[in-house]
Amino acid sequence: MTIFPLFTGLTVADLVFPWFVFIMGTSISLSVSSALRCGVSRFSLFTKAVWRSIQLFLIGLLIINPNYCQGPRQYTQTRRHAHTCRHTHAQTRAHADTHTDTR
């Protein structure tokens, strides 16, 4: 039994993220209104936002998830892949330890 049953599973991220979203919304509102007061057109702001969105999407597609064309991995596939990588790395290290370079 927990002392605070309402706070079960509460983490620091649960406290920080709402403030982050609030600050992001405030900063976007202030920057857009400032740009409009300086004479930047709404179309220019819109195209800038679309271009940034495309760039972020491409970064996520090409850099963060290079196997996107193979389709998303299931949780079991991800666990199996991680286990295979650890196992292969351990075998490679063991092989390197037993076979030293004699050049």
PDB file of C-alpha atoms in Angstrom:
ATOM      1  CA  MET A   1       0.000   0.000   0.000  1.00  0.00           C
ATOM      2  CA  THR A   2       1.344   3.399  -0.932  1.00  0.00           C
ATOM      3  CA  ILE A   3       1.161   6.497   1.200  1.00  0.00           C
ATOM      4  CA  PHE A   4      -0.083   8.624  -1.690  1.00  0.00           C
ATOM      5  CA  PRO A   5      -2.294   6.415  -3.880  1.00  0.00           C
ATOM      6  CA  LEU A   6      -3.003   9.274  -6.286  1.00  0.00           C
ATOM      7  CA  PHE A   7       0.710   9.638  -7.090  1.00  0.00           C
ATOM      8  CA  THR A   8       1.395   6.033  -8.027  1.00  0.00           C
ATOM      9  CA  GLY A   9       3.691   6.061 -11.069  1.00  0.00           C
ATOM     10  CA  LEU A  10       4.235   9.829 -10.997  1.00  0.00           C
ATOM     11  CA  THR A  11       7.639  10.720 -12.409  1.00  0.00           C
ATOM     12  CA  VAL A  12       9.598  13.920 -12.912  1.00  0.00           C
ATOM     13  CA  ALA A  13       8.672  13.870 -16.611  1.00  0.00           C
ATOM     14  CA  ASP A  14       4.990  13.981 -15.627  1.00  0.00           C
ATOM     15  CA  LEU A  15       5.669  17.239 -13.819  1.00  0.00           C
ATOM     16  CA  VAL A  16       8.048  18.807 -16.348  1.00  0.00           C
ATOM     17  CA  PHE A  17       6.252  18.046 -19.633  1.00  0.00           C
ATOM     18  CA  PRO A  18       3.124  20.173 -18.982  1.00  0.00           C
ATOM     19  CA  TRP A  19       5.333  23.155 -18.172  1.00  0.00           C
ATOM     20  CA  PHE A  20       7.387  22.521 -21.310  1.00  0.00           C
ATOM     21  CA  VAL A  21       4.224  22.507 -23.449  1.00  0.00           C
ATOM     22  CA  PHE A  22       3.020  25.694 -21.742  1.00  0.00           C
ATOM     23  CA  ILE A  23       6.336  27.482 -22.372  1.00  0.00           C
ATOM     24  CA  MET A  24       6.428  26.295 -26.008  1.00  0.00           C
ATOM     25  CA  GLY A  25       2.884  27.567 -26.610  1.00  0.00           C
ATOM     26  CA  THR A  26       3.701  30.899 -25.010  1.00  0.00           C
ATOM     27  CA  SER A  27       6.931  31.332 -26.974  1.00  0.00           C
ATOM     28  CA  ILE A  28       5.256  30.456 -30.275  1.00  0.00           C
ATOM     29  CA  SER A  29       2.475  32.927 -29.580  1.00  0.00           C
ATOM     30  CA  LEU A  30       4.929  35.692 -28.698  1.00  0.00           C
ATOM     31  CA  SER A  31       7.204  35.042 -31.697  1.00  0.00           C
ATOM     32  CA  VAL A  32       4.334  34.901 -34.204  1.00  0.00           C
ATOM     33  CA  SER A  33       2.750  38.091 -32.894  1.00  0.00           C
ATOM     34  CA  SER A  34       6.159  39.820 -32.936  1.00  0.00           C
ATOM     35  CA  ALA A  35       6.815  38.714 -36.516  1.00  0.00           C
ATOM     36  CA  LEU A  36       3.372  39.932 -37.625  1.00  0.00           C
ATOM     37  CA  ARG A  37       3.994  43.318 -35.981  1.00  0.00           C
ATOM     38  CA  CYS A  38       7.311  43.567 -37.874  1.00  0.00           C
ATOM     39  CA  GLY A  39       5.497  43.147 -41.174  1.00  0.00           C
ATOM     40  CA  VAL A  40       6.130  39.471 -41.971  1.00  0.00           C
ATOM     41  CA  SER A  41       3.227  38.014 -43.932  1.00  0.00           C
ATOM     42  CA  ARG A  42       1.112  35.152 -42.609  1.00  0.00           C
ATOM     43  CA  PHE A  43       1.941  33.165 -45.735  1.00  0.00           C
ATOM     44  CA  SER A  44       5.653  33.535 -45.029  1.00  0.00           C
ATOM     45  CA  LEU A  45       5.164  32.311 -41.450  1.00  0.00           C
ATOM     46  CA  PHE A  46       3.074  29.406 -42.714  1.00  0.00           C
ATOM     47  CA  THR A  47       5.667  28.329 -45.292  1.00  0.00           C
ATOM     48  CA  LYS A  48       8.404  28.566 -42.658  1.00  0.00           C
ATOM     49  CA  ALA A  49       6.406  26.322 -40.313  1.00  0.00           C
ATOM     50  CA  VAL A  50       5.700  23.807 -43.094  1.00  0.00           C
ATOM     51  CA  TRP A  51       9.379  23.740 -44.120  1.00  0.00           C
ATOM     52  CA  ARG A  52      10.482  23.124 -40.526  1.00  0.00           C
ATOM     53  CA  SER A  53       7.900  20.354 -40.185  1.00  0.00           C
ATOM     54  CA  ILE A  54       9.177  18.666 -43.346  1.00  0.00           C
ATOM     55  CA  GLN A  55      12.766  18.905 -42.099  1.00  0.00           C
ATOM     56  CA  LEU A  56      11.872  17.372 -38.735  1.00  0.00           C
ATOM     57  CA  PHE A  57       9.947  14.578 -40.440  1.00  0.00           C
ATOM     58  CA  LEU A  58      12.904  13.799 -42.710  1.00  0.00           C
ATOM     59  CA  ILE A  59      15.316  13.812 -39.789  1.00  0.00           C
ATOM     60  CA  GLY A  60      13.127  11.312 -38.001  1.00  0.00           C
ATOM     61  CA  LEU A  61      12.656   9.231 -41.117  1.00  0.00           C
ATOM     62  CA  LEU A  62      16.251   9.068 -42.309  1.00  0.00           C
ATOM     63  CA  ILE A  63      18.413   9.463 -39.237  1.00  0.00           C
ATOM     64  CA  ILE A  64      16.465   8.187 -36.268  1.00  0.00           C
ATOM     65  CA  ASN A  65      14.625   5.352 -38.043  1.00  0.00           C
ATOM     66  CA  PRO A  66      16.776   4.183 -40.994  1.00  0.00           C
ATOM     67  CA  ASN A  67      14.814   0.925 -41.398  1.00  0.00           C
ATOM     68  CA  TYR A  68      11.526   2.719 -42.054  1.00  0.00           C
ATOM     69  CA  CYS A  69      10.997   1.069 -45.450  1.00  0.00           C
ATOM     70  CA  GLN A  70      10.995  -2.355 -43.773  1.00  0.00           C
ATOM     71  CA  GLY A  71       8.006  -1.296 -41.697  1.00  0.00           C
ATOM     72  CA  PRO A  72       7.702  -0.645 -37.996  1.00  0.00           C
ATOM     73  CA  ARG A  73       9.109  -3.216 -35.613  1.00  0.00           C
ATOM     74  CA  GLN A  74       6.947  -4.978 -33.113  1.00  0.00           C
ATOM     75  CA  TYR A  75       7.994  -4.957 -29.466  1.00  0.00           C
ATOM     76  CA  THR A  76       9.059  -8.613 -29.631  1.00  0.00           C
ATOM     77  CA  GLN A  77      11.183  -7.940 -32.723  1.00  0.00           C
ATOM     78  CA  THR A  78      12.901  -5.048 -30.980  1.00  0.00           C
ATOM     79  CA  ARG A  79      13.700  -7.191 -27.952  1.00  0.00           C
ATOM     80  CA  ARG A  80      14.981 -10.004 -30.187  1.00  0.00           C
ATOM     81  CA  HIS A  81      17.140  -7.539 -32.147  1.00  0.00           C
ATOM     82  CA  ALA A  82      18.622  -6.100 -28.960  1.00  0.00           C
ATOM     83  CA  HIS A  83      19.369  -9.595 -27.643  1.00  0.00           C
ATOM     84  CA  THR A  84      20.985 -10.583 -30.964  1.00  0.00           C
ATOM     85  CA  CYS A  85      23.145  -7.471 -30.978  1.00  0.00           C
ATOM     86  CA  ARG A  86      24.294  -8.090 -27.399  1.00  0.00           C
ATOM     87  CA  HIS A  87      24.976 -11.748 -28.158  1.00  0.00           C
ATOM     88  CA  THR A  88      26.904 -10.929 -31.357  1.00  0.00           C
ATOM     89  CA  HIS A  89      28.907  -8.240 -29.573  1.00  0.00           C
ATOM     90  CA  ALA A  90      29.799 -10.676 -26.784  1.00  0.00           C
ATOM     91  CA  GLN A  91      30.873 -13.304 -29.330  1.00  0.00           C
ATOM     92  CA  THR A  92      32.984 -10.765 -31.221  1.00  0.00           C
ATOM     93  CA  ARG A  93      34.728  -9.676 -28.039  1.00  0.00           C
ATOM     94  CA  ALA A  94      35.354 -13.277 -27.000  1.00  0.00           C
ATOM     95  CA  HIS A  95      36.731 -14.056 -30.454  1.00  0.00           C
ATOM     96  CA  ALA A  96      38.971 -10.975 -30.346  1.00  0.00           C
ATOM     97  CA  ASP A  97      40.262 -11.933 -26.896  1.00  0.00           C
ATOM     98  CA  THR A  98      41.268 -15.430 -28.019  1.00  0.00           C
ATOM     99  CA  HIS A  99      42.787 -14.400 -31.352  1.00  0.00           C
ATOM    100  CA  THR A 100      45.345 -11.648 -30.965  1.00  0.00           C
ATOM    101  CA  ASP A 101      46.977  -9.951 -33.901  1.00  0.00           C
ATOM    102  CA  THR A 102      50.594 -11.103 -34.301  1.00  0.00           C
ATOM    103  CA  ARG A 103      51.776  -8.532 -36.829  1.00  0.00           C
TER     104      ARG A 103
END
